[in-house]
Every structure is written in structure tokens, then in C-alpha cells.
mmCIF file of C-alpha atoms and ligand atoms in Angstrom:
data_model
loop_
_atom_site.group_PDB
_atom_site.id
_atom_site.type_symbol
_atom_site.label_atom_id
_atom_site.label_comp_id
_atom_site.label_asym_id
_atom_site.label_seq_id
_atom_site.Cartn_x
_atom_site.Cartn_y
_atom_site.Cartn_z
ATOM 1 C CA UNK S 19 38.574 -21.333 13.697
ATOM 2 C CA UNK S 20 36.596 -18.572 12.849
ATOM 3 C CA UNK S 21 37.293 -15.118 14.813
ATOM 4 C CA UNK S 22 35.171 -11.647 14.024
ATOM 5 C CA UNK S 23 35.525 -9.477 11.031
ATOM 6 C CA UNK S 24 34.039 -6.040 10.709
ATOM 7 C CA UNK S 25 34.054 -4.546 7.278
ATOM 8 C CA UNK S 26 33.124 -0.987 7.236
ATOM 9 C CA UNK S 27 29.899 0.082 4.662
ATOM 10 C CA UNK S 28 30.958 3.139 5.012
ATOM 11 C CA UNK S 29 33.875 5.444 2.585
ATOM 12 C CA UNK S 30 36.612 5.008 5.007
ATOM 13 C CA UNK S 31 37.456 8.367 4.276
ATOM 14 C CA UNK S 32 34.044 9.595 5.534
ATOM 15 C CA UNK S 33 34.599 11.577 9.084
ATOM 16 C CA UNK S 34 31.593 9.801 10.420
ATOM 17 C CA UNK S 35 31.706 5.952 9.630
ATOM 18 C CA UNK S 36 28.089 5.001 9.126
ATOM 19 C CA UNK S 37 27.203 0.902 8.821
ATOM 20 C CA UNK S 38 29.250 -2.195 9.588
ATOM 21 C CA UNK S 39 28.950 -5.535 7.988
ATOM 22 C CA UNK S 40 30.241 -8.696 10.791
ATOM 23 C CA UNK S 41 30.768 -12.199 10.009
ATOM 24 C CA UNK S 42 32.969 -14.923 11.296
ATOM 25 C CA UNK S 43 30.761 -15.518 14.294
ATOM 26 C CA UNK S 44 27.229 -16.632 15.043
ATOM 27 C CA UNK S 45 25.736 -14.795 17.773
ATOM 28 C CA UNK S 46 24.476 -17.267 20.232
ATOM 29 C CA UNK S 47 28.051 -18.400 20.852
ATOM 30 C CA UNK S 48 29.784 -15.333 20.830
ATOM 31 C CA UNK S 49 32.275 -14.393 23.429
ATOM 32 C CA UNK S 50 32.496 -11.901 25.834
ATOM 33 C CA UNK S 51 35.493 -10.258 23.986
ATOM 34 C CA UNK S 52 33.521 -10.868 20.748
ATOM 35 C CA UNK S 53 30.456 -9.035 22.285
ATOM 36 C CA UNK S 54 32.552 -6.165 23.406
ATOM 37 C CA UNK S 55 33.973 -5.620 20.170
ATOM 38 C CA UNK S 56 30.471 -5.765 18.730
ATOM 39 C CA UNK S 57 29.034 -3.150 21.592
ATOM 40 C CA UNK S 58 31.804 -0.634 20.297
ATOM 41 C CA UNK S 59 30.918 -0.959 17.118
ATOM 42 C CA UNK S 60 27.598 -0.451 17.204
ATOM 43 C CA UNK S 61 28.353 2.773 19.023
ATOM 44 C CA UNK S 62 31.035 3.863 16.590
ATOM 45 C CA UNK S 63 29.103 2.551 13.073
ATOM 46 C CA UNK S 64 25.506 3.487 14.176
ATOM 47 C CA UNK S 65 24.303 0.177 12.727
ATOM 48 C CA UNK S 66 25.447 -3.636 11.877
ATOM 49 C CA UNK S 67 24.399 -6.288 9.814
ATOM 50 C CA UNK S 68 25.293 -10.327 10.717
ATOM 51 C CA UNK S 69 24.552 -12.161 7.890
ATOM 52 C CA UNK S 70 23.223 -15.502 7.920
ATOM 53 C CA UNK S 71 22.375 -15.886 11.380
ATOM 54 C CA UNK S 72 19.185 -17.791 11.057
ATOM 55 C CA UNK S 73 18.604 -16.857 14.502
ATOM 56 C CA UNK S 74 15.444 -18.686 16.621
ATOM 57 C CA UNK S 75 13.340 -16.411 18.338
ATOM 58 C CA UNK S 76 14.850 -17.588 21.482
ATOM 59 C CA UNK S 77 18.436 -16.690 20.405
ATOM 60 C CA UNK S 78 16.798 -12.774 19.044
ATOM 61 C CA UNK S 79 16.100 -12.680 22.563
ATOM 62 C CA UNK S 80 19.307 -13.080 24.092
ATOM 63 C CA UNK S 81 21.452 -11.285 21.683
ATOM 64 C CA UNK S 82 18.893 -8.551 22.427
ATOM 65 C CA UNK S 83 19.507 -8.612 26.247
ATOM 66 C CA UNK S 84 23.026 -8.406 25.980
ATOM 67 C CA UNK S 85 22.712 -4.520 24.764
ATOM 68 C CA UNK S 86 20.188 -4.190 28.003
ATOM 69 C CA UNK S 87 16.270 -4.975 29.259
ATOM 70 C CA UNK S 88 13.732 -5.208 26.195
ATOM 71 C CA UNK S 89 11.117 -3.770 25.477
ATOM 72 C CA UNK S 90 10.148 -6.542 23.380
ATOM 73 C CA UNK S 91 11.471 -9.385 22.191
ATOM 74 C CA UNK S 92 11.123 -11.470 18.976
ATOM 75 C CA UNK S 93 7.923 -9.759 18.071
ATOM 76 C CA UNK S 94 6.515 -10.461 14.346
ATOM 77 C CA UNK S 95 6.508 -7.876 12.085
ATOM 78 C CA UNK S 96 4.956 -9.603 9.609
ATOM 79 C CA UNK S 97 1.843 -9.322 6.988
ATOM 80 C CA UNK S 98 0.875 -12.485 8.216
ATOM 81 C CA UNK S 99 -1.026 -13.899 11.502
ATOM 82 C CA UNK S 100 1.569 -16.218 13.179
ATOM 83 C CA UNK S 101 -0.029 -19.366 14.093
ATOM 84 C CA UNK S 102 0.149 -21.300 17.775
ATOM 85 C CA UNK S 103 1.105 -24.109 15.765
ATOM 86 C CA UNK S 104 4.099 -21.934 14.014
ATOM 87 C CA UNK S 105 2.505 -21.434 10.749
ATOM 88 C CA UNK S 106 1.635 -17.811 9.290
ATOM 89 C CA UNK S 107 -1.958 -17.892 8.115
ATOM 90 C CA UNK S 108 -3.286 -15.730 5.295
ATOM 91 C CA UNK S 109 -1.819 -12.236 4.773
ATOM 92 C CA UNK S 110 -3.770 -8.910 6.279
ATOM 93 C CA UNK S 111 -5.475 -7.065 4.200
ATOM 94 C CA UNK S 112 -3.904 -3.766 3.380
ATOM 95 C CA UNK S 113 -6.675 -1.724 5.073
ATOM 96 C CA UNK S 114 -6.264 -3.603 8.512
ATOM 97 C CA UNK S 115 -5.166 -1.414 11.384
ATOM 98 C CA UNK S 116 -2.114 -3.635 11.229
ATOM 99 C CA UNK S 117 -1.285 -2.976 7.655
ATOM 100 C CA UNK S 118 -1.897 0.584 8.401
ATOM 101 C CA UNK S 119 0.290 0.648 11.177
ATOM 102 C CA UNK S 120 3.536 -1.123 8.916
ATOM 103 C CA UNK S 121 2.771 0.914 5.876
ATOM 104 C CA UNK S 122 3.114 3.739 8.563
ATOM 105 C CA UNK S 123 6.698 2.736 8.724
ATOM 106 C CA UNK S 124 7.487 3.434 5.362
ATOM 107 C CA UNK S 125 8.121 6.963 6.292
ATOM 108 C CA UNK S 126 11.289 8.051 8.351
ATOM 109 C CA UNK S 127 10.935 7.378 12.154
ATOM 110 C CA UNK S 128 12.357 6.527 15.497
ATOM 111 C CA UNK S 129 10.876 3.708 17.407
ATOM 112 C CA UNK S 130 9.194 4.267 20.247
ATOM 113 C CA UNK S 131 9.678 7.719 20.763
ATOM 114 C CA UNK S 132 6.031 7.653 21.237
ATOM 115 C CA UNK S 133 5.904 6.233 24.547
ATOM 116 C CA UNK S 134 7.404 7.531 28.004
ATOM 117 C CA UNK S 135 10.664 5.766 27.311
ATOM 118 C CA UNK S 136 12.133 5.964 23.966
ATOM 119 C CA UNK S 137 14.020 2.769 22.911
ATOM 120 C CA UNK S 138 17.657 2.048 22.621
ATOM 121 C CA UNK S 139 18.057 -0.003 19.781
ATOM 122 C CA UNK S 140 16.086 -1.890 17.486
ATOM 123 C CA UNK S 141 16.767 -5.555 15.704
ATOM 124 C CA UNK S 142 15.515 -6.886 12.918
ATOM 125 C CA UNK S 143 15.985 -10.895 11.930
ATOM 126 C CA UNK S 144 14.502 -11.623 8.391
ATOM 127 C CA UNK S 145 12.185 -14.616 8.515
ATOM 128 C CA UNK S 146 10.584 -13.936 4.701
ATOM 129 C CA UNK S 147 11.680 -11.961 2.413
ATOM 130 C CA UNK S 148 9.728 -10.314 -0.869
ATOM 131 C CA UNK S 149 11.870 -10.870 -4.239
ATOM 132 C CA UNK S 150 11.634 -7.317 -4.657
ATOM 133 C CA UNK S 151 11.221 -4.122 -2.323
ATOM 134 C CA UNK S 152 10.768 -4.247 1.643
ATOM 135 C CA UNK S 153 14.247 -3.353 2.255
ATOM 136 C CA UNK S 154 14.831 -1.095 5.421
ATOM 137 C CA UNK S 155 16.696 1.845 5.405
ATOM 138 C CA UNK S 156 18.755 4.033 7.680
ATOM 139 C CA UNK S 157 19.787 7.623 7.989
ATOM 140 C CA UNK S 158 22.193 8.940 10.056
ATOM 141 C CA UNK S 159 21.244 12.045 12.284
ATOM 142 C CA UNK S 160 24.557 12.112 13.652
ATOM 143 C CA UNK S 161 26.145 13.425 10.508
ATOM 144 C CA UNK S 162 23.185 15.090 9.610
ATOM 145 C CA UNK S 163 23.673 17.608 12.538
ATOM 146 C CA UNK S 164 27.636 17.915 11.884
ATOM 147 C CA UNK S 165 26.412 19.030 8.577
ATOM 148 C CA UNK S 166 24.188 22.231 9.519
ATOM 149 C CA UNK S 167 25.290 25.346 8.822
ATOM 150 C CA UNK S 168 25.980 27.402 12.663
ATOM 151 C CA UNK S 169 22.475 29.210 12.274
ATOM 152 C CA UNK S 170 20.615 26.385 12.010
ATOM 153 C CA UNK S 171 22.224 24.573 14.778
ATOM 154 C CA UNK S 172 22.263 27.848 17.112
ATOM 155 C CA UNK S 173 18.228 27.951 16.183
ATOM 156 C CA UNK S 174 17.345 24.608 17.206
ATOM 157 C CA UNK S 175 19.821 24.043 19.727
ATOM 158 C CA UNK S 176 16.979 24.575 22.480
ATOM 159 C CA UNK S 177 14.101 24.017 21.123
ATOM 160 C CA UNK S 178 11.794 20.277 21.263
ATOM 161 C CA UNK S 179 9.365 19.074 19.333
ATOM 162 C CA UNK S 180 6.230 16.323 20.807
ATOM 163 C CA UNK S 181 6.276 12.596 19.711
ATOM 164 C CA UNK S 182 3.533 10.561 19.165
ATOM 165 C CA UNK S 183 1.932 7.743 16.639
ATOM 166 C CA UNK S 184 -1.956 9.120 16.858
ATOM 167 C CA UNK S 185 -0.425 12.055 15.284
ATOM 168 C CA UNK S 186 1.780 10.799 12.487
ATOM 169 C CA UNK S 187 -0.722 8.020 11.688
ATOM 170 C CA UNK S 188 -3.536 10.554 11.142
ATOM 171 C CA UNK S 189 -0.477 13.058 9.244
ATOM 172 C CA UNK S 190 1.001 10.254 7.106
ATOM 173 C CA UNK S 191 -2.351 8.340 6.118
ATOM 174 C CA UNK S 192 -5.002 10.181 7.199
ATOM 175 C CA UNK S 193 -6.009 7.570 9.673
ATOM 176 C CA UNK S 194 -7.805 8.973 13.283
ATOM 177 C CA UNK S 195 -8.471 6.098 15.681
ATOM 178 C CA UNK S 196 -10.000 6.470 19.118
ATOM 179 C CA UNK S 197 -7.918 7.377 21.621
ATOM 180 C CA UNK S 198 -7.199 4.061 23.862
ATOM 181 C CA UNK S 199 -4.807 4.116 26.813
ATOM 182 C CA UNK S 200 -2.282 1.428 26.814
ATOM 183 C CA UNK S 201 -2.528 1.602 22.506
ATOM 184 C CA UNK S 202 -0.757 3.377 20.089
ATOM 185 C CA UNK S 203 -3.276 5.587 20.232
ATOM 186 C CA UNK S 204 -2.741 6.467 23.599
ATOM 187 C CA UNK S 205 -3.601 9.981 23.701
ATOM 188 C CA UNK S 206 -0.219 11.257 25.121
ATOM 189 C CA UNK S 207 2.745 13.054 23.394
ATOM 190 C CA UNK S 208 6.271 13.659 24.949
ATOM 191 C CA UNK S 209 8.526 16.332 24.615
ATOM 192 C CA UNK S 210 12.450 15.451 23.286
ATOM 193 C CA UNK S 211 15.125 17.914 21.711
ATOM 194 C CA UNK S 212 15.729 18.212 18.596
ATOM 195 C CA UNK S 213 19.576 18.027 19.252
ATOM 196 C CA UNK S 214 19.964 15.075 20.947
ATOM 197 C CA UNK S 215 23.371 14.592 23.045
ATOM 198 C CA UNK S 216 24.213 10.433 23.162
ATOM 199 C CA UNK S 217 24.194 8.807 26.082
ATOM 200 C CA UNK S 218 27.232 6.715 25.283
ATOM 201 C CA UNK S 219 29.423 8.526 23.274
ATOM 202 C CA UNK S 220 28.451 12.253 23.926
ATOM 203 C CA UNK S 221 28.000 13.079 20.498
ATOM 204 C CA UNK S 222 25.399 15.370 19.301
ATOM 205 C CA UNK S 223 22.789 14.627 16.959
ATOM 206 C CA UNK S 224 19.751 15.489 15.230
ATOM 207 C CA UNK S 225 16.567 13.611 16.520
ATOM 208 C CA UNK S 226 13.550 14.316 14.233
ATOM 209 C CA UNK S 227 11.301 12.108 12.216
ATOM 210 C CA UNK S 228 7.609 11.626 11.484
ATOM 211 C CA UNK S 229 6.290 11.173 15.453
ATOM 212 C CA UNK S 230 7.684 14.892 15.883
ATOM 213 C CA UNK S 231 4.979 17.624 15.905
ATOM 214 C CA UNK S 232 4.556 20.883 17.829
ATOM 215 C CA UNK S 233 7.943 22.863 18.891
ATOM 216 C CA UNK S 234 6.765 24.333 21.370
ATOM 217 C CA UNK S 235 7.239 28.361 21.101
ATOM 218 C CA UNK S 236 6.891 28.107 17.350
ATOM 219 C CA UNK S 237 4.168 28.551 15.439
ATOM 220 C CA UNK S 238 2.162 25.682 13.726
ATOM 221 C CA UNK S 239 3.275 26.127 9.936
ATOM 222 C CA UNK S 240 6.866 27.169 11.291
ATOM 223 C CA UNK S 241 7.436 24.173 13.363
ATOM 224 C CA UNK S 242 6.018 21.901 10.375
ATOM 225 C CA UNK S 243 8.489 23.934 8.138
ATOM 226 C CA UNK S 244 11.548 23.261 10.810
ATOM 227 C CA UNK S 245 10.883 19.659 11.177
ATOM 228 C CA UNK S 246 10.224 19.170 7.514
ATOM 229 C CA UNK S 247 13.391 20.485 7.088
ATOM 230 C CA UNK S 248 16.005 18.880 9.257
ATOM 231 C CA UNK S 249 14.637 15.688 7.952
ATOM 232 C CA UNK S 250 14.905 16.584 4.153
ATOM 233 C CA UNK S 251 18.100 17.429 4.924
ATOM 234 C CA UNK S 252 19.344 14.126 6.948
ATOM 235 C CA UNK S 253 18.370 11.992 4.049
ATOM 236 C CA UNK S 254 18.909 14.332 1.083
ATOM 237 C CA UNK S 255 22.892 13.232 1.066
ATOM 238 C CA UNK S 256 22.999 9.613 0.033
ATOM 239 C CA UNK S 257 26.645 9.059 1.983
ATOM 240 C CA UNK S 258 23.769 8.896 5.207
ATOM 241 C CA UNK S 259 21.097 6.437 4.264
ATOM 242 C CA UNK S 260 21.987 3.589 3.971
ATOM 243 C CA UNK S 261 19.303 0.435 2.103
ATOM 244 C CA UNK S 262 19.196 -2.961 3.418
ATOM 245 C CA UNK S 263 18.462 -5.588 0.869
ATOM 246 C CA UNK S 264 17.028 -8.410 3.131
ATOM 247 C CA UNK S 265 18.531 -11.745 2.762
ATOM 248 C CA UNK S 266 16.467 -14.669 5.097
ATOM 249 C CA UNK S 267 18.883 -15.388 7.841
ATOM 250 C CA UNK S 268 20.331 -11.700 8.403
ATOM 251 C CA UNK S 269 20.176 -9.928 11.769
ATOM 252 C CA UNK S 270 20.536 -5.763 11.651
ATOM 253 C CA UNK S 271 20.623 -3.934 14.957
ATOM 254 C CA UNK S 272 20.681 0.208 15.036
ATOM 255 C CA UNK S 273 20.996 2.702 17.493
ATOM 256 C CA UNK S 274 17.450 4.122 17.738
ATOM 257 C CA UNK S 275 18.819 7.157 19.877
ATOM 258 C CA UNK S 276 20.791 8.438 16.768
ATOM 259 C CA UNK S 277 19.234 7.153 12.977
ATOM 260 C CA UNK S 278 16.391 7.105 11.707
ATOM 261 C CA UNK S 279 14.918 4.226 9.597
ATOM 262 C CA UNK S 280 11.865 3.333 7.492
ATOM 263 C CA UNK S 281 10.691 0.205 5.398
ATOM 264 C CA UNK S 282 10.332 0.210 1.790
ATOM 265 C CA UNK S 283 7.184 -0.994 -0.257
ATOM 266 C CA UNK S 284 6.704 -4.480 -1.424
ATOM 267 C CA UNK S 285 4.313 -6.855 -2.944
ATOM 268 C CA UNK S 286 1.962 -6.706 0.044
ATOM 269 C CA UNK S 287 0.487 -9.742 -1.076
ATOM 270 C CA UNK S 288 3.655 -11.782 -1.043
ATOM 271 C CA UNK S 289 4.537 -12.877 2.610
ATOM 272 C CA UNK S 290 7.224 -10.849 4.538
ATOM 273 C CA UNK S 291 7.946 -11.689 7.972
ATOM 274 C CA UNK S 292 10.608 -9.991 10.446
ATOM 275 C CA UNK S 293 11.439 -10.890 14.119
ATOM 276 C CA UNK S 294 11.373 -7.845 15.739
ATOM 277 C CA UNK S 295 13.528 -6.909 19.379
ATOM 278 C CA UNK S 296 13.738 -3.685 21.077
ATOM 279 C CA UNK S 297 15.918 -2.659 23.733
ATOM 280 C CA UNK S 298 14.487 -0.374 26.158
ATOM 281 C CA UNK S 299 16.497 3.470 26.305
ATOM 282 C CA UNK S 300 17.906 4.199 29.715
ATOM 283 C CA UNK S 301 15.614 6.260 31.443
ATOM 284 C CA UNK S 302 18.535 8.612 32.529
ATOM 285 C CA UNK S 303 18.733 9.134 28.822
ATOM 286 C CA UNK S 304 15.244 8.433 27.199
ATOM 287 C CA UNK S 305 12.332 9.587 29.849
ATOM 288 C CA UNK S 306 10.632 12.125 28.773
ATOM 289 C CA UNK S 307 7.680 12.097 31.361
ATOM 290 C CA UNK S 308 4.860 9.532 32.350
ATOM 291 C CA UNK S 309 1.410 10.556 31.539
ATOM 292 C CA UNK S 310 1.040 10.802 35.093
ATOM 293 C CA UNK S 311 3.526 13.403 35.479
ATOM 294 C CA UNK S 312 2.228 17.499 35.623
ATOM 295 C CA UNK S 313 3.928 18.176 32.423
ATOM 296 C CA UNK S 314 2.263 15.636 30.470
ATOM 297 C CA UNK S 315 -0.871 17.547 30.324
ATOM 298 C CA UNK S 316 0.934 19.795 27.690
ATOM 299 C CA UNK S 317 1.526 16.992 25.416
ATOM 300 C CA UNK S 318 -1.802 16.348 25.551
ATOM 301 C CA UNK S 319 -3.570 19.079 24.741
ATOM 302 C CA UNK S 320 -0.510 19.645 22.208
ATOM 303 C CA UNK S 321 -1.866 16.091 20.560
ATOM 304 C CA UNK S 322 -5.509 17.327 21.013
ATOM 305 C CA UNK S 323 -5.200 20.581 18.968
ATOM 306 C CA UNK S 324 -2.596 19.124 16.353
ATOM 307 C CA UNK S 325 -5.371 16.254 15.659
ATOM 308 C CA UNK S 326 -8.133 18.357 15.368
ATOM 309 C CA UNK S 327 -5.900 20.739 12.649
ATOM 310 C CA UNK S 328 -5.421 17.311 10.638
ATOM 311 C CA UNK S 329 -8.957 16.798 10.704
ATOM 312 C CA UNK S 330 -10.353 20.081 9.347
ATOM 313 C CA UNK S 331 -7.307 19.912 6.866
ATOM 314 C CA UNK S 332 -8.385 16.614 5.873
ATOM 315 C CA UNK S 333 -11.875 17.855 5.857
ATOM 316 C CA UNK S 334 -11.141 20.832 3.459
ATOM 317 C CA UNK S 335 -9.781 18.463 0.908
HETATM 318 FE FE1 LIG N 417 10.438 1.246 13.215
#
């Protein structure tokens, strides 16, 4: 009988293991015990891989609910229309807002840090793979922040720093849709730390990436000189980013409250298709404020004047 292995990715003389690789079980029959160990785990390694799972859409969805409630589940991330008949039709165009919005990816983020409620974790199941490229990587902001000098981490200890998509679509690519509640481009920007302190395992980490904008009692260029930063610096060390060569059939799950990931290019003309799950953050944890709230108002005039900058920037090239 088969019974759960986890191998560690990670040096195992490396203070903060980063990355675990299980096999010997297929998730939709896994056991309570099973599922404990792999809760732990993920806690402990920041990410896992479970090779060939081959997972149905159905069984995405309740591995996903065993971390917690979804935000989504079994979504396609793909460069391809999925059929009602199950079939992917032709491939998007690289200049659809779709495209746009996965090439967007390719730079370092957190998931959903953008809306009110910033997710948990995020799950990937590969569908189709490229031959070459369209691997996902991770970074680990946990080690990142153990590795700041005390200045640094006595600077930024307090300070936050707005999320939002409208503003690192139209940073990263230059791209300004209208603002449209209940999009993306919603309009709204929320306020997190930039030290993050985990819900589960009290551990302090970084949490940057390209949705943060605007520290609030910094100026513009100093805050885009901060955040620049910290993120150089969480992925300058290769011992925290870890690259995930996709293999059909593989399941990775991360915790979104503590790494940051990103897609790599590919062949966009090749098909690549992911099932995608999210597990919704506690809101204990991972509210920042409804747009209906007083102090969302700041966000959004935050997002206003940061998108009108971009704009004349853009302009003067
Ligand atoms: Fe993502």
C-alpha cells in the first residue's frame, strides 16, 4: 500500500525550508491523517507539488475546500476559450484583454491582493503544457524578511503600501482600461503592510509585489524606490525562488499570504491550459476594507493620482 512521502526541495540545511515534493497518495482519496500531514506542510514548506494527479475539475475543487471556502474553483487559466462541449477552441490573440491580463502575471505578484479579501492559497493543476517555457515560479518573502539588515526592517516595519490590478496593469504594460466595478478594473485599492505577520504560524514576512503602489507617508519616487527594492531583494538569492517545470497531471498549491509567484513566457501560440483554485484568506487575517468602508476613499484617490502619473509618464515617452 502506498502511504505519503514528503521530500524536501529545499537544502536541508537551509533555516527556512522552502518547497516540498509529495507522492504516494492521490488526493481525492486521501485521509484525514494524510490531509493533516499535508496542511502542516504546506505551512512549514510554503509550497507543494503532487505529481501526477490528473485531477478532474471536480476533484481541484474539493482538495481546494479542504484548506477552506474558495474563491474560485477550477477556473481556466488558459490561452484558449474552453468549450461547453469540453474542447478549447482557437488560442487568444496576444493583444486580448485576456492575454494582457496572463502576460500580466509574468511579473512577481500575490493573488488577489487586489480585492477586499486577499486569498489564502492558490492551486494550480496542469491541463497543457508548452515544450518549453510557462513554468511558474515562487519566491519566498518569508526568508526574504529574515534576511534584511535591522534598518531596513525597523523602516518598514509600519509602513503599507495600496494593492490593486488597474495600477500594475497600466505600470507593467502600459495598459489603462475603464474603470468597471465588479472588474479588475474596479477602481479601488487597499491598504496591507509591508511586514506581514502569518495567520497560522506567526511568522513575519515581507508582502510586496507588483499590485503594491503608494506607501502612504512616503513620497512617490521613494515609495517606488522601497517597493522596488524589497522585491529585488526577495528574488535576487536563488536559495528563494523556486521554478516549476510543468508536467500534465501535476497539482502545486502555495501560500499566497507569504510567496510570491509569477509565470514564465512561452510559445503563446502553442496551447497551455491550467485549472486554477483559490482559497479565500480569512478575513480576520486578509480584510483590508470594503469599498464601502470610510477608509476606502483613500485608496481611491491613491489609485486615481498614481494612474494619472502613469499616464503623463507614458505620455512623455
Ligand atoms: Fe497569480
Amino acid at each position: 500500500m502506498n502511504h505519503l512521502q514528503l521530500t524536501p526541495l529545499s537544502n536541508a540545511a537551509s533555516a527556512q525550508p522552502f518547497g516540498a515534493r509529495v507522492t504516494g497518495v492521490h488526493l481525492p482519496t486521501i485521509t484525514d491523517s494524510d490531509f493533516s500531514t499535508i496542511s502542516d506542510a504546506f505551512l512549514t514548506y510554503g509550497f507543494l507539488i503532487f505529481p501526477e494527479q490528473f485531477l478532474t475539475d471536480q476533484q481541484n475543487i474539493e482538495f481546494g475546500e479542504r484548506f477552506g471556502e474558495l474563491e474560485f474553483g477550477a477556473a481556466k487559466i488558459a490561452n484558449q476559450k474552453k468549450l461547453d462541449d469540453g474542447n478549447y477552441g482557437k488560442i487568444y490573440s496576444l493583444d486580448s484583454r485576456r492575454m494582457r491580463t496572463n502576460v500580466g502575471n509574468e511579473a512577481w505578484h500575490t493573488d488577489s491582493t487586489y480585492w477586499p479579501i486577499s486569498s489564502k492559497c492558490a492551486m494550480l493543476s496542469a491541463v497543457k503544457v508548452t515544450q518549453t517555457g510557462g513554468e511558474t515560479q515562487l519566491a519566498d518573502m518569508r526568508a526574504g524578511y529574515t534576511a534584511l539588515d535591522a534598518a531596513t526592517k525597523a523602516k518598514i516595519e509600519n509602513l503599507s503600501a495600496y494593492h490593486s490590478t488597474q495600477f500594475s496593469q497600466a505600470n507593467d504594460l502600459g495598459d489603462f482600461p475603464p474603470t468597471e466595478p465588479g472588474t479588475l478594473y474596479h477602481g479601488e485599492a487597499y491598504l496591507r503592510p509591508l511586514v506581514k505577520t502569518h495567520p497560522e504560524t506567526g511568522q513575519k514576512n515581507l508582502f510586496v509585489g507588483r499590485h503594491a503602489f503608494g506607501i502612504p507617508g512616503l513620497s512617490r519616487s521613494e515609495s517606488r524606490s522601497l517597493l522596488g527594492e524589497l522585491l529585488d531583494f526577495v528574488v535576487s538569492e536563488p536559495s528563494r525562488v523556486y521554478q516549476h517545470r510543468w508536467r500534465v497531471g501535476d497539482t502545486l498549491i502555495w501560500d499566497n499570504r507569504a510567496l510570491l509567484h509569477r509565470a514564465r513566457p512561452y510559445d503563446y501560440s502553442q496551447p497551455r491550459v491550467m485549472t486554477a483554485t483559490r482559497i479565500a484568506g480569512d478575513p480576520a487575517s486578509e480584510l483590508a476594507c470594503y469599498p464601502d468602508d470610510p477608509a476606502a476613499a483613500a485608496g481611491r484617490a491613491a489609485l486615481i493620482a498614481e494612474l494619472e502619473w502613469l499616464k503623463q509618464e507614458q505620455v512623455n515617452h
